[in-house]
């Protein structure tokens, strides 16, 4: 059921908006977790005692301010932290965790290949452990839950948010954990935002490398599976496309080139789509670049409004 804030606003974002989702603050205090349970805007599940007279209080400002419908800006976030401090009698804390996000109007299901390719590029830049896809339960038709890359300190996720009371179809979320900063909270937030914006610069230049990885993987799968799991090259492409692995035209061209078939690329695609009209919805380096422009603008606007 939609909350009152959602009813009073436009249901979907016109473009995209950046904001703070969750923030964790380390306080030196002997307060117990039971003393703050149930307080609106505090996430009990993630709030932890980390040492003697130390507690990390994890806060989701939007939960209190607008029912979680819309991300909060830096000013709103800092003001809410002050409210918590006054309410609990806490002194200044230090930043331990920050989740900032961008809410997008783009439909997740229609843009899964774009989001996968973008995260694969970011994964390469970070040299992380790889991008993976989660699946929802069978009762929810096993649709994609989210795309995620993660390292010890950084986690970046793109997921479908259309089923939530939010002003977006898709959320891009970057989480930074285990921070040990003595800087003033606002200053550190700005630093982390600028650092991620820089990380996104020219990320599209890594698309050819990602394509080469997918080509090599798929050719290996084709050679292993032909005449066993797949009767024909077309059957193999149908499987790979269903799995969301044929991301770009370049990947498909290289697969066809190495398949041994004599068919021209345009002819193959035309015949393939004639029987499968909703197939081979591909993305590109250009689309990745356009999405990166949106993400960077939203994050830069968040800094400006702080």
PDB file of C-alpha atoms in Angstrom:
ATOM      1  CA  UNK A   1       0.000   0.000   0.000  1.00  0.00           C
ATOM      2  CA  UNK A   2       1.427   3.361  -0.979  1.00  0.00           C
ATOM      3  CA  UNK A   3       2.273   5.761   1.840  1.00  0.00           C
ATOM      4  CA  UNK A   4       1.069   9.349   2.041  1.00  0.00           C
ATOM      5  CA  UNK A   5       4.359  10.777   0.745  1.00  0.00           C
ATOM      6  CA  UNK A   6       4.139   8.649  -2.379  1.00  0.00           C
ATOM      7  CA  UNK A   7       0.540   9.634  -2.983  1.00  0.00           C
ATOM      8  CA  UNK A   8       1.476  13.319  -2.896  1.00  0.00           C
ATOM      9  CA  UNK A   9       4.326  13.012  -5.419  1.00  0.00           C
ATOM     10  CA  UNK A  10       4.762  11.885  -9.012  1.00  0.00           C
ATOM     11  CA  UNK A  11       4.859   8.076  -9.084  1.00  0.00           C
ATOM     12  CA  UNK A  12       8.017   7.828 -11.174  1.00  0.00           C
ATOM     13  CA  UNK A  13      11.116   9.962 -11.526  1.00  0.00           C
ATOM     14  CA  UNK A  14      11.286  12.074 -14.668  1.00  0.00           C
ATOM     15  CA  UNK A  15      14.985  11.281 -15.022  1.00  0.00           C
ATOM     16  CA  UNK A  16      17.316  10.192 -12.240  1.00  0.00           C
ATOM     17  CA  UNK A  17      18.241  11.339  -8.764  1.00  0.00           C
ATOM     18  CA  UNK A  18      21.156  10.656  -6.468  1.00  0.00           C
ATOM     19  CA  UNK A  19      20.964  10.467  -2.711  1.00  0.00           C
ATOM     20  CA  UNK A  20      21.943   8.762   0.515  1.00  0.00           C
ATOM     21  CA  UNK A  21      20.348   5.412   1.263  1.00  0.00           C
ATOM     22  CA  UNK A  22      22.073   4.217   4.442  1.00  0.00           C
ATOM     23  CA  UNK A  23      24.798   5.537   6.719  1.00  0.00           C
ATOM     24  CA  UNK A  24      26.653   3.942   9.631  1.00  0.00           C
ATOM     25  CA  UNK A  25      28.148   6.092  12.412  1.00  0.00           C
ATOM     26  CA  UNK A  26      30.580   4.914  15.088  1.00  0.00           C
ATOM     27  CA  UNK A  27      29.852   6.422  18.516  1.00  0.00           C
ATOM     28  CA  UNK A  28      31.832   6.135  21.722  1.00  0.00           C
ATOM     29  CA  UNK A  29      29.094   5.339  24.212  1.00  0.00           C
ATOM     30  CA  UNK A  30      27.943   2.644  26.598  1.00  0.00           C
ATOM     31  CA  UNK A  31      24.437   2.671  25.132  1.00  0.00           C
ATOM     32  CA  UNK A  32      22.950  -0.790  24.513  1.00  0.00           C
ATOM     33  CA  UNK A  33      21.328  -1.918  21.282  1.00  0.00           C
ATOM     34  CA  UNK A  34      18.131  -2.706  23.172  1.00  0.00           C
ATOM     35  CA  UNK A  35      17.952   0.968  24.158  1.00  0.00           C
ATOM     36  CA  UNK A  36      17.570   2.066  20.532  1.00  0.00           C
ATOM     37  CA  UNK A  37      15.520  -0.779  19.076  1.00  0.00           C
ATOM     38  CA  UNK A  38      12.396   0.358  17.305  1.00  0.00           C
ATOM     39  CA  UNK A  39      13.523   3.954  16.807  1.00  0.00           C
ATOM     40  CA  UNK A  40      12.306   5.145  13.425  1.00  0.00           C
ATOM     41  CA  UNK A  41      15.138   5.443  10.913  1.00  0.00           C
ATOM     42  CA  UNK A  42      17.564   3.140  12.757  1.00  0.00           C
ATOM     43  CA  UNK A  43      18.243  -0.290  11.258  1.00  0.00           C
ATOM     44  CA  UNK A  44      18.437  -2.643  14.259  1.00  0.00           C
ATOM     45  CA  UNK A  45      19.587  -5.524  12.065  1.00  0.00           C
ATOM     46  CA  UNK A  46      22.852  -3.787  11.104  1.00  0.00           C
ATOM     47  CA  UNK A  47      23.506  -1.788  14.280  1.00  0.00           C
ATOM     48  CA  UNK A  48      26.293  -3.521  16.221  1.00  0.00           C
ATOM     49  CA  UNK A  49      28.483  -3.232  19.308  1.00  0.00           C
ATOM     50  CA  UNK A  50      32.049  -3.143  17.950  1.00  0.00           C
ATOM     51  CA  UNK A  51      34.075  -2.806  21.163  1.00  0.00           C
ATOM     52  CA  UNK A  52      34.039  -1.564  24.711  1.00  0.00           C
ATOM     53  CA  UNK A  53      31.868   1.562  24.769  1.00  0.00           C
ATOM     54  CA  UNK A  54      31.663   1.506  20.947  1.00  0.00           C
ATOM     55  CA  UNK A  55      28.572   1.089  18.799  1.00  0.00           C
ATOM     56  CA  UNK A  56      27.961   1.510  15.067  1.00  0.00           C
ATOM     57  CA  UNK A  57      24.440   2.849  14.589  1.00  0.00           C
ATOM     58  CA  UNK A  58      23.164   2.250  11.069  1.00  0.00           C
ATOM     59  CA  UNK A  59      20.641   4.816   9.911  1.00  0.00           C
ATOM     60  CA  UNK A  60      18.259   4.989   6.944  1.00  0.00           C
ATOM     61  CA  UNK A  61      17.065   8.628   7.020  1.00  0.00           C
ATOM     62  CA  UNK A  62      14.494   8.212   4.235  1.00  0.00           C
ATOM     63  CA  UNK A  63      12.636   5.629   6.325  1.00  0.00           C
ATOM     64  CA  UNK A  64      11.738   8.346   8.815  1.00  0.00           C
ATOM     65  CA  UNK A  65      11.560  11.338   6.471  1.00  0.00           C
ATOM     66  CA  UNK A  66       9.439   9.956   3.622  1.00  0.00           C
ATOM     67  CA  UNK A  67       8.779   6.291   4.357  1.00  0.00           C
ATOM     68  CA  UNK A  68      11.685   5.124   2.185  1.00  0.00           C
ATOM     69  CA  UNK A  69      10.095   6.413  -1.004  1.00  0.00           C
ATOM     70  CA  UNK A  70      12.884   8.786  -2.008  1.00  0.00           C
ATOM     71  CA  UNK A  71      16.599   9.004  -1.286  1.00  0.00           C
ATOM     72  CA  UNK A  72      17.643  11.793   1.073  1.00  0.00           C
ATOM     73  CA  UNK A  73      20.137  14.489   0.163  1.00  0.00           C
ATOM     74  CA  UNK A  74      23.228  15.289   2.222  1.00  0.00           C
ATOM     75  CA  UNK A  75      21.574  18.111   4.197  1.00  0.00           C
ATOM     76  CA  UNK A  76      18.589  15.945   5.137  1.00  0.00           C
ATOM     77  CA  UNK A  77      20.892  13.094   6.101  1.00  0.00           C
ATOM     78  CA  UNK A  78      23.105  15.228   8.341  1.00  0.00           C
ATOM     79  CA  UNK A  79      20.066  16.851   9.966  1.00  0.00           C
ATOM     80  CA  UNK A  80      18.611  13.428  10.748  1.00  0.00           C
ATOM     81  CA  UNK A  81      21.908  12.272  12.264  1.00  0.00           C
ATOM     82  CA  UNK A  82      21.785  15.328  14.550  1.00  0.00           C
ATOM     83  CA  UNK A  83      18.248  14.372  15.604  1.00  0.00           C
ATOM     84  CA  UNK A  84      19.422  10.881  16.518  1.00  0.00           C
ATOM     85  CA  UNK A  85      22.363  12.258  18.489  1.00  0.00           C
ATOM     86  CA  UNK A  86      20.125  14.599  20.495  1.00  0.00           C
ATOM     87  CA  UNK A  87      17.522  11.914  21.089  1.00  0.00           C
ATOM     88  CA  UNK A  88      20.103   9.422  22.374  1.00  0.00           C
ATOM     89  CA  UNK A  89      22.432  11.912  24.039  1.00  0.00           C
ATOM     90  CA  UNK A  90      25.381  11.058  21.783  1.00  0.00           C
ATOM     91  CA  UNK A  91      28.460  13.136  20.996  1.00  0.00           C
ATOM     92  CA  UNK A  92      30.057  13.455  17.552  1.00  0.00           C
ATOM     93  CA  UNK A  93      30.664  10.161  15.776  1.00  0.00           C
ATOM     94  CA  UNK A  94      32.778   9.011  12.856  1.00  0.00           C
ATOM     95  CA  UNK A  95      31.695   7.577   9.525  1.00  0.00           C
ATOM     96  CA  UNK A  96      31.937   3.767   9.221  1.00  0.00           C
ATOM     97  CA  UNK A  97      29.615   3.044   6.313  1.00  0.00           C
ATOM     98  CA  UNK A  98      27.935   4.993   3.539  1.00  0.00           C
ATOM     99  CA  UNK A  99      25.488   3.731   0.897  1.00  0.00           C
ATOM    100  CA  UNK A 100      24.750   6.313  -1.773  1.00  0.00           C
ATOM    101  CA  UNK A 101      22.539   5.541  -4.719  1.00  0.00           C
ATOM    102  CA  UNK A 102      20.991   6.785  -7.936  1.00  0.00           C
ATOM    103  CA  UNK A 103      17.346   6.091  -8.695  1.00  0.00           C
ATOM    104  CA  UNK A 104      16.673   5.587 -12.397  1.00  0.00           C
ATOM    105  CA  UNK A 105      13.570   5.692 -14.561  1.00  0.00           C
ATOM    106  CA  UNK A 106      14.975   2.941 -16.833  1.00  0.00           C
ATOM    107  CA  UNK A 107      13.142  -0.364 -16.543  1.00  0.00           C
ATOM    108  CA  UNK A 108      15.411  -3.016 -15.054  1.00  0.00           C
ATOM    109  CA  UNK A 109      14.171  -5.994 -17.069  1.00  0.00           C
ATOM    110  CA  UNK A 110      14.507  -4.157 -20.394  1.00  0.00           C
ATOM    111  CA  UNK A 111      18.024  -2.957 -19.601  1.00  0.00           C
ATOM    112  CA  UNK A 112      19.564  -5.981 -17.904  1.00  0.00           C
ATOM    113  CA  UNK A 113      22.293  -6.361 -20.532  1.00  0.00           C
ATOM    114  CA  UNK A 114      23.259  -2.699 -20.203  1.00  0.00           C
ATOM    115  CA  UNK A 115      23.456  -2.952 -16.399  1.00  0.00           C
ATOM    116  CA  UNK A 116      25.404  -6.203 -16.587  1.00  0.00           C
ATOM    117  CA  UNK A 117      27.916  -4.708 -19.030  1.00  0.00           C
ATOM    118  CA  UNK A 118      28.348  -1.572 -16.912  1.00  0.00           C
ATOM    119  CA  UNK A 119      29.062  -3.575 -13.760  1.00  0.00           C
ATOM    120  CA  UNK A 120      31.408  -5.906 -15.618  1.00  0.00           C
ATOM    121  CA  UNK A 121      33.445  -2.841 -16.623  1.00  0.00           C
ATOM    122  CA  UNK A 122      33.467  -1.512 -13.058  1.00  0.00           C
ATOM    123  CA  UNK A 123      34.508  -4.937 -11.822  1.00  0.00           C
ATOM    124  CA  UNK A 124      37.471  -4.896 -14.208  1.00  0.00           C
ATOM    125  CA  UNK A 125      38.530  -1.460 -13.015  1.00  0.00           C
ATOM    126  CA  UNK A 126      38.393  -2.553  -9.375  1.00  0.00           C
ATOM    127  CA  UNK A 127      39.876  -5.958 -10.062  1.00  0.00           C
ATOM    128  CA  UNK A 128      37.142  -7.421  -7.858  1.00  0.00           C
ATOM    129  CA  UNK A 129      36.021 -11.022  -7.637  1.00  0.00           C
ATOM    130  CA  UNK A 130      33.536 -10.846 -10.511  1.00  0.00           C
ATOM    131  CA  UNK A 131      29.983  -9.796 -11.219  1.00  0.00           C
ATOM    132  CA  UNK A 132      27.215 -12.141 -10.168  1.00  0.00           C
ATOM    133  CA  UNK A 133      23.467 -12.315 -10.580  1.00  0.00           C
ATOM    134  CA  UNK A 134      21.036 -13.291  -7.857  1.00  0.00           C
ATOM    135  CA  UNK A 135      17.726 -14.982  -8.579  1.00  0.00           C
ATOM    136  CA  UNK A 136      14.417 -14.573  -6.809  1.00  0.00           C
ATOM    137  CA  UNK A 137      12.585 -17.684  -5.519  1.00  0.00           C
ATOM    138  CA  UNK A 138      10.644 -20.007  -7.811  1.00  0.00           C
ATOM    139  CA  UNK A 139       7.395 -18.525  -6.474  1.00  0.00           C
ATOM    140  CA  UNK A 140       8.520 -15.230  -8.027  1.00  0.00           C
ATOM    141  CA  UNK A 141       9.350 -16.931 -11.343  1.00  0.00           C
ATOM    142  CA  UNK A 142      13.077 -16.797 -10.598  1.00  0.00           C
ATOM    143  CA  UNK A 143      13.427 -13.345 -12.129  1.00  0.00           C
ATOM    144  CA  UNK A 144      16.758 -11.589 -11.713  1.00  0.00           C
ATOM    145  CA  UNK A 145      17.059 -10.198  -8.207  1.00  0.00           C
ATOM    146  CA  UNK A 146      20.083  -7.993  -8.796  1.00  0.00           C
ATOM    147  CA  UNK A 147      23.511  -7.642 -10.335  1.00  0.00           C
ATOM    148  CA  UNK A 148      26.313  -7.185  -7.832  1.00  0.00           C
ATOM    149  CA  UNK A 149      30.068  -6.790  -7.612  1.00  0.00           C
ATOM    150  CA  UNK A 150      31.842  -6.755  -4.290  1.00  0.00           C
ATOM    151  CA  UNK A 151      35.183  -6.589  -2.560  1.00  0.00           C
ATOM    152  CA  UNK A 152      36.032  -6.360   1.118  1.00  0.00           C
ATOM    153  CA  UNK A 153      35.297  -2.642   1.269  1.00  0.00           C
ATOM    154  CA  UNK A 154      33.117  -1.885  -1.751  1.00  0.00           C
ATOM    155  CA  UNK A 155      29.830  -3.298  -3.010  1.00  0.00           C
ATOM    156  CA  UNK A 156      27.965  -2.009  -6.035  1.00  0.00           C
ATOM    157  CA  UNK A 157      24.509  -3.305  -6.941  1.00  0.00           C
ATOM    158  CA  UNK A 158      21.948  -2.592  -9.645  1.00  0.00           C
ATOM    159  CA  UNK A 159      18.488  -3.930  -8.976  1.00  0.00           C
ATOM    160  CA  UNK A 160      14.804  -3.720  -9.831  1.00  0.00           C
ATOM    161  CA  UNK A 161      12.970  -1.381  -7.447  1.00  0.00           C
ATOM    162  CA  UNK A 162       9.652  -1.144  -9.288  1.00  0.00           C
ATOM    163  CA  UNK A 163       8.013  -3.510  -6.799  1.00  0.00           C
ATOM    164  CA  UNK A 164       8.771  -1.143  -3.903  1.00  0.00           C
ATOM    165  CA  UNK A 165       7.169   2.128  -2.805  1.00  0.00           C
ATOM    166  CA  UNK A 166       9.771   4.234  -4.556  1.00  0.00           C
ATOM    167  CA  UNK A 167      10.013   6.891  -7.219  1.00  0.00           C
ATOM    168  CA  UNK A 168      12.103   4.714  -9.488  1.00  0.00           C
ATOM    169  CA  UNK A 169      12.175   1.609 -11.646  1.00  0.00           C
ATOM    170  CA  UNK A 170      15.819   0.735 -10.963  1.00  0.00           C
ATOM    171  CA  UNK A 171      18.346   1.589  -8.257  1.00  0.00           C
ATOM    172  CA  UNK A 172      22.123   1.864  -8.661  1.00  0.00           C
ATOM    173  CA  UNK A 173      23.688   1.577  -5.206  1.00  0.00           C
ATOM    174  CA  UNK A 174      27.302   1.918  -4.089  1.00  0.00           C
ATOM    175  CA  UNK A 175      28.156   0.784  -0.553  1.00  0.00           C
ATOM    176  CA  UNK A 176      31.416   1.553   1.235  1.00  0.00           C
ATOM    177  CA  UNK A 177      32.106  -0.470   4.371  1.00  0.00           C
ATOM    178  CA  UNK A 178      34.654  -0.646   7.175  1.00  0.00           C
ATOM    179  CA  UNK A 179      35.685   2.981   6.986  1.00  0.00           C
ATOM    180  CA  UNK A 180      38.128   4.346   9.545  1.00  0.00           C
ATOM    181  CA  UNK A 181      37.849   8.070   9.078  1.00  0.00           C
ATOM    182  CA  UNK A 182      38.413  10.744  11.703  1.00  0.00           C
ATOM    183  CA  UNK A 183      37.203  13.411   9.240  1.00  0.00           C
ATOM    184  CA  UNK A 184      34.029  15.377   9.768  1.00  0.00           C
ATOM    185  CA  UNK A 185      31.142  13.307   8.376  1.00  0.00           C
ATOM    186  CA  UNK A 186      30.050  15.723   5.651  1.00  0.00           C
ATOM    187  CA  UNK A 187      33.617  16.116   4.380  1.00  0.00           C
ATOM    188  CA  UNK A 188      34.126  12.365   4.224  1.00  0.00           C
ATOM    189  CA  UNK A 189      30.811  11.827   2.423  1.00  0.00           C
ATOM    190  CA  UNK A 190      31.855  14.366  -0.216  1.00  0.00           C
ATOM    191  CA  UNK A 191      35.234  12.673  -0.605  1.00  0.00           C
ATOM    192  CA  UNK A 192      33.677   9.231  -1.173  1.00  0.00           C
ATOM    193  CA  UNK A 193      31.198  10.617  -3.702  1.00  0.00           C
ATOM    194  CA  UNK A 194      33.955  12.346  -5.681  1.00  0.00           C
ATOM    195  CA  UNK A 195      36.077   9.209  -5.535  1.00  0.00           C
ATOM    196  CA  UNK A 196      33.295   7.096  -7.046  1.00  0.00           C
ATOM    197  CA  UNK A 197      32.551   9.680  -9.738  1.00  0.00           C
ATOM    198  CA  UNK A 198      36.218   9.516 -10.740  1.00  0.00           C
ATOM    199  CA  UNK A 199      35.969   5.718 -10.744  1.00  0.00           C
ATOM    200  CA  UNK A 200      33.176   5.950 -13.326  1.00  0.00           C
ATOM    201  CA  UNK A 201      35.201   8.175 -15.669  1.00  0.00           C
ATOM    202  CA  UNK A 202      35.863   6.546 -19.076  1.00  0.00           C
ATOM    203  CA  UNK A 203      34.575   3.236 -17.770  1.00  0.00           C
ATOM    204  CA  UNK A 204      33.097   2.569 -21.217  1.00  0.00           C
ATOM    205  CA  UNK A 205      36.644   2.159 -22.573  1.00  0.00           C
ATOM    206  CA  UNK A 206      36.736  -1.241 -20.858  1.00  0.00           C
ATOM    207  CA  UNK A 207      33.795  -2.588 -22.895  1.00  0.00           C
ATOM    208  CA  UNK A 208      36.037  -4.292 -25.535  1.00  0.00           C
ATOM    209  CA  UNK A 209      37.890  -6.190 -22.807  1.00  0.00           C
ATOM    210  CA  UNK A 210      34.609  -7.390 -21.284  1.00  0.00           C
ATOM    211  CA  UNK A 211      33.440  -8.428 -24.758  1.00  0.00           C
ATOM    212  CA  UNK A 212      36.584 -10.497 -25.257  1.00  0.00           C
ATOM    213  CA  UNK A 213      35.984 -12.320 -21.966  1.00  0.00           C
ATOM    214  CA  UNK A 214      32.414 -13.150 -22.958  1.00  0.00           C
ATOM    215  CA  UNK A 215      33.474 -14.258 -26.447  1.00  0.00           C
ATOM    216  CA  UNK A 216      36.105 -16.613 -25.069  1.00  0.00           C
ATOM    217  CA  UNK A 217      33.726 -18.024 -22.473  1.00  0.00           C
ATOM    218  CA  UNK A 218      30.904 -18.559 -24.951  1.00  0.00           C
ATOM    219  CA  UNK A 219      33.123 -20.121 -27.608  1.00  0.00           C
ATOM    220  CA  UNK A 220      34.370 -22.558 -25.009  1.00  0.00           C
ATOM    221  CA  UNK A 221      30.795 -23.397 -24.005  1.00  0.00           C
ATOM    222  CA  UNK A 222      29.836 -23.852 -27.654  1.00  0.00           C
ATOM    223  CA  UNK A 223      32.752 -26.172 -28.408  1.00  0.00           C
ATOM    224  CA  UNK A 224      32.018 -28.242 -25.299  1.00  0.00           C
ATOM    225  CA  UNK A 225      28.290 -28.394 -25.858  1.00  0.00           C
ATOM    226  CA  UNK A 226      27.771 -28.740 -29.614  1.00  0.00           C
ATOM    227  CA  UNK A 227      26.238 -32.120 -30.508  1.00  0.00           C
ATOM    228  CA  UNK A 228      25.748 -32.718 -26.777  1.00  0.00           C
ATOM    229  CA  UNK A 229      23.778 -29.920 -25.161  1.00  0.00           C
ATOM    230  CA  UNK A 230      23.118 -28.042 -28.403  1.00  0.00           C
ATOM    231  CA  UNK A 231      22.249 -29.568 -31.748  1.00  0.00           C
ATOM    232  CA  UNK A 232      23.035 -26.430 -33.762  1.00  0.00           C
ATOM    233  CA  UNK A 233      24.743 -23.060 -33.468  1.00  0.00           C
ATOM    234  CA  UNK A 234      21.329 -21.384 -33.564  1.00  0.00           C
ATOM    235  CA  UNK A 235      20.202 -23.457 -30.606  1.00  0.00           C
ATOM    236  CA  UNK A 236      23.329 -22.431 -28.731  1.00  0.00           C
ATOM    237  CA  UNK A 237      22.699 -18.734 -29.439  1.00  0.00           C
ATOM    238  CA  UNK A 238      19.104 -19.127 -28.226  1.00  0.00           C
ATOM    239  CA  UNK A 239      20.422 -20.514 -24.931  1.00  0.00           C
ATOM    240  CA  UNK A 240      23.157 -17.871 -24.537  1.00  0.00           C
ATOM    241  CA  UNK A 241      20.731 -15.046 -25.301  1.00  0.00           C
ATOM    242  CA  UNK A 242      18.180 -16.389 -22.805  1.00  0.00           C
ATOM    243  CA  UNK A 243      20.925 -16.431 -20.165  1.00  0.00           C
ATOM    244  CA  UNK A 244      21.685 -12.777 -20.939  1.00  0.00           C
ATOM    245  CA  UNK A 245      25.250 -13.506 -22.072  1.00  0.00           C
ATOM    246  CA  UNK A 246      25.175 -12.043 -25.571  1.00  0.00           C
ATOM    247  CA  UNK A 247      25.536  -8.449 -24.496  1.00  0.00           C
ATOM    248  CA  UNK A 248      26.621  -6.695 -27.693  1.00  0.00           C
ATOM    249  CA  UNK A 249      26.650  -7.018 -31.457  1.00  0.00           C
ATOM    250  CA  UNK A 250      30.418  -7.519 -31.385  1.00  0.00           C
ATOM    251  CA  UNK A 251      30.044 -10.614 -29.199  1.00  0.00           C
ATOM    252  CA  UNK A 252      27.488 -12.136 -31.544  1.00  0.00           C
ATOM    253  CA  UNK A 253      29.571 -11.318 -34.631  1.00  0.00           C
ATOM    254  CA  UNK A 254      32.647 -13.046 -33.197  1.00  0.00           C
ATOM    255  CA  UNK A 255      30.630 -16.102 -32.187  1.00  0.00           C
ATOM    256  CA  UNK A 256      29.188 -16.387 -35.693  1.00  0.00           C
ATOM    257  CA  UNK A 257      32.613 -15.832 -37.259  1.00  0.00           C
ATOM    258  CA  UNK A 258      34.079 -18.712 -35.224  1.00  0.00           C
ATOM    259  CA  UNK A 259      31.097 -21.054 -35.600  1.00  0.00           C
ATOM    260  CA  UNK A 260      32.025 -22.396 -39.016  1.00  0.00           C
ATOM    261  CA  UNK A 261      28.725 -21.213 -40.522  1.00  0.00           C
ATOM    262  CA  UNK A 262      28.856 -19.372 -43.849  1.00  0.00           C
ATOM    263  CA  UNK A 263      25.836 -17.182 -43.078  1.00  0.00           C
ATOM    264  CA  UNK A 264      26.231 -13.395 -43.212  1.00  0.00           C
ATOM    265  CA  UNK A 265      25.662 -11.639 -39.897  1.00  0.00           C
ATOM    266  CA  UNK A 266      22.610  -9.628 -41.039  1.00  0.00           C
ATOM    267  CA  UNK A 267      21.023 -12.734 -42.566  1.00  0.00           C
ATOM    268  CA  UNK A 268      21.614 -14.820 -39.446  1.00  0.00           C
ATOM    269  CA  UNK A 269      20.079 -12.182 -37.147  1.00  0.00           C
ATOM    270  CA  UNK A 270      17.077 -11.702 -39.451  1.00  0.00           C
ATOM    271  CA  UNK A 271      16.347 -15.449 -39.591  1.00  0.00           C
ATOM    272  CA  UNK A 272      16.942 -15.867 -35.868  1.00  0.00           C
ATOM    273  CA  UNK A 273      14.592 -13.034 -34.875  1.00  0.00           C
ATOM    274  CA  UNK A 274      11.918 -14.130 -37.359  1.00  0.00           C
ATOM    275  CA  UNK A 275      11.116 -17.063 -35.086  1.00  0.00           C
ATOM    276  CA  UNK A 276      12.121 -15.253 -31.866  1.00  0.00           C
ATOM    277  CA  UNK A 277      10.981 -11.617 -32.263  1.00  0.00           C
ATOM    278  CA  UNK A 278      11.782 -10.672 -28.666  1.00  0.00           C
ATOM    279  CA  UNK A 279      15.326 -12.010 -28.746  1.00  0.00           C
ATOM    280  CA  UNK A 280      18.774 -10.440 -29.217  1.00  0.00           C
ATOM    281  CA  UNK A 281      18.029  -7.111 -27.548  1.00  0.00           C
ATOM    282  CA  UNK A 282      21.639  -5.999 -27.385  1.00  0.00           C
ATOM    283  CA  UNK A 283      23.435  -3.139 -25.683  1.00  0.00           C
ATOM    284  CA  UNK A 284      26.610  -1.269 -26.657  1.00  0.00           C
ATOM    285  CA  UNK A 285      29.546   0.839 -25.539  1.00  0.00           C
ATOM    286  CA  UNK A 286      27.538   3.925 -26.489  1.00  0.00           C
ATOM    287  CA  UNK A 287      24.671   2.939 -24.180  1.00  0.00           C
ATOM    288  CA  UNK A 288      27.098   2.316 -21.333  1.00  0.00           C
ATOM    289  CA  UNK A 289      28.612   5.767 -21.885  1.00  0.00           C
ATOM    290  CA  UNK A 290      25.172   7.419 -21.835  1.00  0.00           C
ATOM    291  CA  UNK A 291      24.245   5.651 -18.591  1.00  0.00           C
ATOM    292  CA  UNK A 292      27.534   6.687 -16.996  1.00  0.00           C
ATOM    293  CA  UNK A 293      26.795  10.325 -17.896  1.00  0.00           C
ATOM    294  CA  UNK A 294      23.469  10.043 -16.025  1.00  0.00           C
ATOM    295  CA  UNK A 295      25.017   8.416 -12.973  1.00  0.00           C
ATOM    296  CA  UNK A 296      27.848  10.939 -12.726  1.00  0.00           C
ATOM    297  CA  UNK A 297      25.485  13.900 -13.139  1.00  0.00           C
ATOM    298  CA  UNK A 298      23.180  12.609 -10.395  1.00  0.00           C
ATOM    299  CA  UNK A 299      26.110  12.125  -7.995  1.00  0.00           C
ATOM    300  CA  UNK A 300      27.612  15.520  -8.853  1.00  0.00           C
ATOM    301  CA  UNK A 301      24.233  17.159  -8.211  1.00  0.00           C
ATOM    302  CA  UNK A 302      24.156  15.445  -4.818  1.00  0.00           C
ATOM    303  CA  UNK A 303      27.496  17.059  -3.927  1.00  0.00           C
ATOM    304  CA  UNK A 304      26.373  20.478  -5.185  1.00  0.00           C
ATOM    305  CA  UNK A 305      23.232  20.391  -3.040  1.00  0.00           C
ATOM    306  CA  UNK A 306      25.168  19.517   0.108  1.00  0.00           C
TER     307      UNK A 306
END
